[in-house]
Structures are given as structure tokens and as C-alpha cells.
Coordinates of C-alpha atoms and ligand atoms in Angstrom, one line a residue:
M182 CA -10.1 53.9 49.2
A183 CA -8.1 52.0 51.8
D184 CA -4.6 50.6 51.9
L185 CA -4.0 47.0 50.9
T186 CA -2.1 44.9 53.4
L187 CA -0.4 41.5 53.1
R188 CA 0.3 39.8 56.3
G189 CA 2.7 36.8 56.1
I190 CA 1.4 35.8 52.7
S191 CA 2.8 32.4 51.4
K192 CA 2.2 30.1 48.5
E193 CA 3.4 26.6 48.4
F194 CA 2.8 24.6 45.3
G195 CA 2.9 20.7 45.3
G196 CA 6.4 19.2 45.5
G197 CA 7.6 21.7 48.1
V198 CA 7.9 24.7 45.8
R199 CA 7.6 27.8 48.0
A200 CA 6.8 30.4 45.3
V201 CA 6.0 33.2 47.9
D202 CA 7.5 33.0 51.4
S203 CA 5.9 35.0 54.3
V204 CA 5.5 38.4 52.5
D205 CA 4.5 41.4 54.6
L206 CA 3.6 44.5 52.5
T207 CA 1.4 47.5 52.6
F208 CA 0.2 49.1 49.3
A209 CA -0.7 52.7 50.2
N210 CA -3.9 54.1 48.8
G211 CA -3.3 55.9 45.4
E212 CA 0.3 54.6 45.0
L213 CA 1.8 52.7 42.2
T214 CA 3.9 49.9 43.4
A215 CA 6.1 47.8 41.1
L216 CA 6.9 44.1 42.0
L217 CA 10.3 43.7 40.5
G218 CA 12.5 40.6 40.4
P219 CA 14.1 38.0 38.2
S220 CA 12.1 35.2 36.5
G221 CA 10.6 32.7 39.0
C222 CA 11.0 35.0 42.1
G223 CA 7.2 34.8 42.8
K224 CA 5.9 38.1 41.4
T225 CA 3.1 36.7 39.4
T226 CA 2.1 34.3 42.1
L227 CA 1.9 37.2 44.6
L228 CA -0.2 39.3 42.2
R229 CA -2.5 36.3 41.5
M230 CA -3.1 35.9 45.2
I231 CA -3.9 39.6 45.5
A232 CA -6.3 39.2 42.6
G233 CA -8.0 36.2 44.2
L234 CA -6.9 33.9 41.3
D235 CA -4.7 31.8 43.6
T236 CA -5.3 30.9 47.2
P237 CA -2.5 31.6 49.7
T238 CA -1.3 28.6 51.7
G239 CA -0.6 31.0 54.6
G240 CA -1.3 34.6 55.7
R241 CA -4.0 37.1 55.3
I242 CA -4.9 39.9 52.7
L243 CA -6.7 43.0 54.0
L244 CA -8.2 45.9 52.2
G245 CA -8.5 48.5 54.9
S246 CA -9.9 46.5 57.8
E247 CA -11.8 44.1 55.5
D248 CA -10.2 40.6 55.4
I249 CA -10.5 39.6 51.7
T250 CA -8.4 36.5 51.8
D251 CA -11.4 34.2 51.2
V252 CA -13.3 36.6 48.9
P253 CA -13.5 35.2 45.4
A254 CA -11.8 37.1 42.6
H255 CA -15.0 38.4 41.0
A256 CA -16.2 39.8 44.3
R257 CA -13.0 41.7 45.1
R258 CA -13.7 44.3 42.4
F259 CA -10.1 44.5 41.3
G260 CA -9.2 45.3 37.7
M261 CA -6.5 43.2 36.1
V262 CA -4.5 43.5 32.9
F263 CA -2.6 40.4 31.8
Q264 CA 0.5 40.0 29.8
S265 CA -1.5 38.7 26.9
F266 CA -4.2 41.4 27.3
A267 CA -6.8 38.5 27.0
L268 CA -9.2 40.5 24.8
F269 CA -12.1 38.9 23.0
P270 CA -11.2 38.9 19.3
H271 CA -14.8 38.4 18.1
L272 CA -16.0 41.6 19.9
N273 CA -15.2 45.1 18.8
V274 CA -13.2 47.6 21.0
E275 CA -16.3 49.1 22.7
D276 CA -17.9 45.7 23.4
N277 CA -14.6 44.5 24.9
V278 CA -14.6 47.4 27.3
A279 CA -18.3 47.1 28.1
Y280 CA -18.3 43.3 28.5
A281 CA -17.9 43.2 32.3
L282 CA -20.6 45.9 32.6
A283 CA -23.0 43.8 30.5
I284 CA -22.3 40.8 32.8
A285 CA -23.0 43.1 35.8
G286 CA -26.4 43.9 34.3
M287 CA -25.8 47.5 33.4
D288 CA -28.3 48.7 30.7
K289 CA -27.1 49.2 27.2
A290 CA -27.2 53.0 27.1
R291 CA -25.2 53.4 30.3
R292 CA -22.8 50.7 29.2
R293 CA -22.1 52.5 26.0
N294 CA -21.6 55.8 27.8
R295 CA -19.2 54.3 30.2
A296 CA -17.2 52.5 27.5
R297 CA -17.0 55.7 25.5
E298 CA -15.8 57.6 28.5
L299 CA -13.0 55.0 29.1
L300 CA -12.0 54.9 25.5
D301 CA -11.7 58.7 25.6
L302 CA -9.5 58.3 28.7
V303 CA -7.1 55.9 26.9
Q304 CA -7.3 58.0 23.7
L305 CA -9.1 55.4 21.6
A306 CA -12.4 57.2 21.2
D307 CA -12.2 56.9 17.4
Y308 CA -11.6 53.1 17.5
A309 CA -14.8 52.0 19.2
T310 CA -16.1 49.9 16.4
R311 CA -12.8 48.4 15.3
R312 CA -12.2 44.7 15.7
I313 CA -9.4 43.7 18.0
G314 CA -7.4 42.2 15.1
E315 CA -7.3 45.6 13.4
L316 CA -5.4 47.2 16.3
S317 CA -1.7 47.7 17.0
G318 CA -0.1 46.2 20.1
G319 CA -0.2 49.5 22.0
Q320 CA -3.8 50.0 21.1
R321 CA -4.7 46.6 22.3
Q322 CA -3.0 47.3 25.5
R323 CA -5.1 50.5 25.9
V324 CA -8.3 48.5 25.3
A325 CA -7.2 46.0 28.0
I326 CA -6.6 48.9 30.4
A327 CA -9.9 50.5 29.6
R328 CA -11.7 47.2 30.1
A329 CA -10.0 46.6 33.5
L330 CA -11.0 50.1 34.6
A331 CA -14.6 49.8 33.4
Q332 CA -16.0 48.6 36.7
E333 CA -14.2 51.2 38.7
P334 CA -11.9 48.7 40.4
R335 CA -10.8 49.2 44.0
I336 CA -7.3 48.1 43.0
F337 CA -5.7 48.0 39.6
L338 CA -3.3 45.0 38.9
L339 CA -1.1 44.6 35.9
D340 CA 1.1 41.6 35.1
E341 CA 4.0 42.5 32.7
P342 CA 1.7 44.8 30.8
M343 CA 4.3 46.1 28.4
S344 CA 6.1 42.8 27.5
A345 CA 4.2 42.4 24.2
L346 CA 5.2 45.9 23.0
D347 CA 8.4 46.9 21.2
A348 CA 11.0 49.0 23.1
K349 CA 10.0 52.5 22.0
L350 CA 6.2 51.9 22.4
R351 CA 6.9 50.3 25.8
E352 CA 8.6 53.5 27.0
D353 CA 5.7 55.7 25.8
M354 CA 3.1 53.4 27.4
Q355 CA 5.0 53.4 30.7
V356 CA 4.6 57.2 30.8
E357 CA 1.0 57.1 29.6
L358 CA 0.0 54.5 32.1
R359 CA 1.7 56.4 35.0
L360 CA -0.1 59.7 34.0
L361 CA -3.4 57.8 33.8
Q362 CA -2.9 56.2 37.2
Q363 CA -2.0 59.5 38.8
K364 CA -5.1 61.2 37.2
L365 CA -7.4 58.4 38.5
G366 CA -5.5 58.1 41.9
I367 CA -6.1 54.4 41.8
T368 CA -3.9 52.0 43.9
T369 CA -2.0 50.1 41.3
I370 CA 0.4 47.1 41.4
V371 CA 2.5 46.3 38.4
V372 CA 4.6 43.1 38.0
T373 CA 7.7 43.6 35.9
H374 CA 11.2 42.1 35.5
D375 CA 12.3 45.4 33.8
Q376 CA 14.0 47.7 36.3
R377 CA 13.7 50.7 34.0
E378 CA 10.0 50.1 33.8
A379 CA 9.8 50.0 37.5
M380 CA 11.9 53.1 37.9
T381 CA 9.8 55.0 35.4
M382 CA 6.4 54.2 36.8
A383 CA 6.6 53.4 40.5
D384 CA 6.2 55.4 43.7
R385 CA 7.7 52.4 45.4
I386 CA 9.5 49.3 44.2
V387 CA 9.4 45.9 45.9
V388 CA 12.4 44.0 44.9
M389 CA 11.8 40.2 45.2
S390 CA 14.1 37.3 45.2
A391 CA 13.2 33.6 45.8
G392 CA 9.7 34.3 47.1
R393 CA 10.8 37.0 49.6
T394 CA 11.0 40.8 49.6
E395 CA 14.6 42.0 49.4
Q396 CA 14.0 45.7 49.7
V397 CA 11.0 48.0 49.5
G398 CA 11.4 51.7 48.8
P399 CA 11.2 54.6 46.3
P400 CA 13.2 54.1 43.1
Q401 CA 16.0 56.5 44.0
E402 CA 16.5 54.9 47.4
I403 CA 16.6 51.5 45.9
Y404 CA 19.2 52.7 43.3
N405 CA 21.3 54.8 45.7
R406 CA 21.1 52.7 48.8
P407 CA 20.6 49.1 47.8
A408 CA 20.1 47.0 50.9
S409 CA 21.9 43.9 49.6
R410 CA 24.3 42.9 46.9
F411 CA 21.4 41.3 45.1
V412 CA 19.5 44.6 44.9
A413 CA 22.7 46.5 43.8
S414 CA 23.2 44.0 41.0
F415 CA 19.6 43.8 39.9
I416 CA 18.9 47.5 39.8
G417 CA 21.2 49.3 37.4
K418 CA 24.8 48.3 36.6
A419 CA 27.5 48.1 39.2
N420 CA 31.2 47.3 39.4
F421 CA 32.0 44.8 42.1
L422 CA 35.4 44.4 43.7
A423 CA 36.3 41.7 46.1
G424 CA 38.4 42.6 49.2
T425 CA 39.1 42.2 52.8
V426 CA 38.3 44.6 55.6
R427 CA 41.4 46.4 57.2
D428 CA 40.6 48.9 59.9
G429 CA 37.4 50.0 58.3
A430 CA 38.9 50.3 54.8
V431 CA 38.9 47.5 52.2
E432 CA 42.1 45.9 50.8
T433 CA 41.5 44.9 47.1
A434 CA 43.9 43.3 44.6
G435 CA 44.2 46.8 43.1
G436 CA 45.0 48.6 46.4
M437 CA 43.4 50.0 49.5
L438 CA 40.0 51.6 49.1
H439 CA 38.5 53.9 51.7
L440 CA 34.8 54.3 52.4
E441 CA 32.9 57.4 53.6
S442 CA 32.3 55.7 56.9
P443 CA 34.2 52.6 58.2
A444 CA 33.0 49.2 56.8
P445 CA 30.8 47.7 59.5
F446 CA 32.6 44.4 59.4
R447 CA 35.4 42.8 61.5
N448 CA 39.0 43.0 60.4
G449 CA 39.7 40.2 57.8
A450 CA 36.1 39.8 56.8
P451 CA 35.6 39.1 53.0
V452 CA 33.5 41.8 51.4
S453 CA 32.6 43.1 48.0
L454 CA 32.5 46.8 47.1
A455 CA 30.1 48.1 44.6
C456 CA 30.4 51.3 42.6
R457 CA 28.0 52.6 39.9
P458 CA 29.5 53.1 36.4
E459 CA 28.5 56.8 36.5
S460 CA 30.4 57.3 39.8
T461 CA 33.5 55.5 38.6
R462 CA 35.9 58.1 37.1
V463 CA 38.7 57.3 34.7
S464 CA 41.7 59.4 33.8
T465 CA 45.0 58.9 32.1
R466 CA 46.9 60.5 35.0
S467 CA 46.8 59.6 38.7
R468 CA 45.0 62.0 40.9
Q469 CA 47.4 61.1 43.7
A470 CA 44.3 61.2 45.9
G471 CA 43.8 57.6 46.9
N472 CA 40.9 55.2 46.0
E473 CA 42.5 54.6 42.7
I474 CA 43.1 51.4 40.8
A475 CA 45.3 51.0 37.7
A476 CA 43.5 49.5 34.8
Q477 CA 43.6 49.0 31.0
V478 CA 41.0 50.2 28.6
T479 CA 39.5 47.3 26.7
F480 CA 36.6 48.8 24.8
I481 CA 34.8 52.1 24.4
R482 CA 31.3 52.6 23.1
D483 CA 29.1 55.6 22.6
I484 CA 25.6 55.6 24.1
G485 CA 24.1 58.9 23.0
P486 CA 25.7 61.8 24.7
N487 CA 27.6 59.5 27.1
R488 CA 30.3 56.9 26.6
E489 CA 30.9 53.6 28.3
V490 CA 34.5 52.8 28.9
F491 CA 35.3 49.2 29.7
L492 CA 38.4 48.4 31.8
E493 CA 40.3 45.5 33.1
A494 CA 41.9 46.0 36.5
G495 CA 44.0 42.9 37.0
D496 CA 41.5 40.3 36.0
V497 CA 38.5 42.3 37.2
P498 CA 36.4 43.9 34.5
L499 CA 35.0 47.4 35.3
I500 CA 32.8 49.8 33.5
C501 CA 32.6 53.6 33.6
E502 CA 30.0 55.9 32.1
M503 CA 31.1 59.4 31.4
R504 CA 30.3 62.3 29.1
G505 CA 31.8 61.8 25.6
S506 CA 33.8 65.1 26.0
E507 CA 35.4 63.9 29.3
S508 CA 36.8 60.7 27.6
D509 CA 38.4 62.2 24.5
D510 CA 41.9 61.3 25.6
L511 CA 41.1 57.6 26.3
S512 CA 41.9 54.9 23.8
V513 CA 41.8 51.1 23.8
G514 CA 44.9 49.6 25.3
A515 CA 45.8 52.7 27.3
T516 CA 46.8 52.3 31.0
V517 CA 44.5 54.5 33.1
F518 CA 43.4 55.1 36.7
A519 CA 39.9 54.2 37.8
H520 CA 38.9 56.5 40.7
L521 CA 36.3 55.1 43.1
P522 CA 35.1 57.9 45.3
P523 CA 34.6 56.9 49.0
E524 CA 31.1 58.4 49.0
A525 CA 30.1 56.3 46.0
L526 CA 31.2 52.9 47.4
L527 CA 28.8 50.4 48.9
V528 CA 30.0 47.5 50.9
F529 CA 28.4 44.1 51.2
P530 CA 29.4 40.8 52.9
G531 CA 30.9 38.1 50.6
D532 CA 33.7 38.4 48.0
H533 CA 32.3 38.9 44.5
A534 CA 33.9 40.8 41.7
G535 CA 33.0 41.9 38.2
I536 CA 30.4 44.0 36.4
V537 CA 26.8 43.2 37.0
S538 CA 24.3 44.7 34.6
Ligands
ATP665 P1 8.3 35.3 35.6 O1 8.9 36.7 35.6 O2 9.1 34.3 34.8 O3 6.8 35.3 35.2 P2 7.6 35.2 38.4 O4 8.5 36.0 39.3 O5 6.3 35.8 38.1 O6 8.4 34.8 37.1 P3 6.1 33.0 39.4 O7 5.4 32.7 38.1 O8 5.3 33.6 40.5 O9 7.4 33.8 39.2 O10 6.7 31.6 39.9 C1 7.3 31.5 41.1 C2 7.7 30.0 41.3 O11 6.6 29.2 41.5 C3 8.5 29.4 40.2 O12 9.5 28.5 40.7 C4 7.4 28.6 39.4 O13 8.0 27.6 38.7 C5 6.5 28.2 40.5 N1 5.1 28.0 40.1 C6 4.3 29.0 39.6 N2 3.1 28.5 39.3 C7 3.1 27.2 39.7 C8 2.1 26.2 39.6 N3 0.9 26.4 39.2 N4 2.5 25.0 40.1 C9 3.8 24.7 40.5 N5 4.7 25.7 40.6 C10 4.4 26.9 40.2

């Protein structure tokens, strides 16, 4: 199967709302891509244009060399799973899966075989004759997936597929869906606003903001090398410190902080530094090694084997995640030193401070 390419895709709704703004993207054959971003950033609109459910107001959509921009949704042969699953409550599980095959004119015996094959794939073989109302949320989702896969879609599209499931089931289904996608090798695009979901499932994440792509890359790259302050704050937690560039280092209210390589901004430029909680170290004694800020411990909470330590450096809140055993000597109210290693600091234009999670 071929790559799916978007060239300058835009969607303007009435009243000047630019939901999607000149997006260029390639979805590689066999990859799972997550479209990730805050509510209203245009993820669903982009997915609906790929599905053929919305018409772009600009740009082209190509599958390999085939221009499918004007091909109607049913003729694209893409499978789609919606947030609501949109199953037929009056049909049983097998008939839900076989529905599209019946419409396509497949005979009853083949339909039944294909539906059984798919129910096997999503581990629902024993539920073929059950009514939809007699299934759990996770089982309904599997029916929706099996139904979307029934016609051997060329591309598999999912819009917030886990949002109706509780937290534990959602995590299980993320892994299951990823394994299924890898087994089938089907090009898949998942819309989500949940960064953990995107990190769990995706080969590549497209971070969107206000109708545009902010960054495209594998999960680790997006997390470790966010291209903008927006991406650093949207993916994972980060401590932000406002400062001013001084000879490649950054002067903050808590002291001078050095970077691994000089900050690429002119002297005097306002910048913000970001440091992930797991890279922010805290100790009761100064290391006398620079890149340290004095702070007070305001709150400590256990999160499984790790502990989150909340600090206040001047009026800037910081958060540090460390092994429980490393933080035994910390207590609320204590004066401590937050160490922000040069290699863990990211620098962005603009002066913002605080924790973003
Ligand atoms: P969410 O995570 O909340 O579903 P989203 O990122 O999927 O958000 P979209 O649903 O694509 O965002 O919406 C993008 C923008 O386009 C929003 O400002 C929304 O209000 C607007 N929009 C979406 N559909 C329409 C429509 N049919 N008519 C007018 N504006 C619309």
C-alpha cells in the first residue's frame, strides 16, 4: 500500500474559522501516526477530510500518486472508528461487523466467514450472537474496530477511540490496538488529545496547535527535543523558568544557569528555560557545582515507586520526580537546592515561568 500525503490542506468554516491551516504531512505506509493537540486545534477536522467526510477548502490529498481529494468517502475504502463507536444496537455483534460486506453485495456464507475471522482477531469470537447492549465498553470498541477492518481498508482512521473507556481499560486497549495494527501492517491515523495514548501507540506524533502542525516526529524525539515551548508544555510535564540571555547562559531570578551549548539568542533576549521533572534533582546540600537554585519544599507525594517533590523557588513553582529512596531526607518546609543540569535544559524565546503539566 502507498503513502498518504497531504499537500497544503486547509479547512475554513463559515465566519472565518480556519480549523486547519495549510497542513503538509506524509503518513508512511504501515505506520501508526497520532494527531495530538488540545481541544479545538483541528485534529478531527483533519481526520474527517482524510476520510472524505469533510471537503478541504484548499490543498490536495494523495494516496500514492492517486489524487483522492474529490473521491467520496465510501469510494476511498478507508475504515473509520468514531468516538461513539456508532454501532447498530438492533444488530448482533456479527451482523454489525458484516454490515458493510452485505451492502457491498458479498454473499452470506463469505460474509459470515469474514466476520468470524475478524471477531477472532479482536478476541470476540464467542460473542458473535450477542446484542450490542450486552457488551462492555471495551468489547464495543473491539466490535467497532472489527467492523472498520471488515472491508480491508486501505487506511485505518480512529477518532478518540479510547475516550469512552475507563482509565485501566484504555491503557490495555492502547496496547492491544497497537499490536493489532502492527500485525496487520495497516497505515493508521489516530486522533487523540491524550499524550500518553499517543506516546504508547504511535510511530510518529503530529503535534497540532491552532490548525497547524507544531512538530512531527517519533515520541521520544518529541519528548526529548520539543521544537517549541508549546510542544514542551503539551507533552509531559516541564518546569519553566523565565530569564535573560547573558553571554550564552541565562540569568534567572534564582541565579545564572548554563546550557550545554550557548543559548542561540542575543544578549538581553527574554527566554524561558524548560527542565523535565525527572531531570530536576533536589538535595538538602548544595553541590557547589553551579546550575543550582535555592527553593523550599511545599508538598511531597508518592506516585508508585517514585515521589513528586513540589518546590517554590522565589515565586516560581517547580516539580521534581525522583525515586522514593532518594528523597527520604526531604520534608515539607525544608530549604533545598534544585539542580538543573545543563544537558537537560531547553531554551525557548519568551519569558514564561511555572510548572506546565
Ligand atoms: P476536540 O479535541 O475538542 O474534538 P479538535 O482538535 O478535534 O477538538 P476540531 O473539531 O477539528 O478540533 O475543530 C477545530 C475548529 O473548527 C474549532 O474551532 C471548531 O469550533 C471549528 N469547527 C469544527 N467543525 C465546525 C463546523 N462544522 N462549523 C464551524 N466550525 C467548526
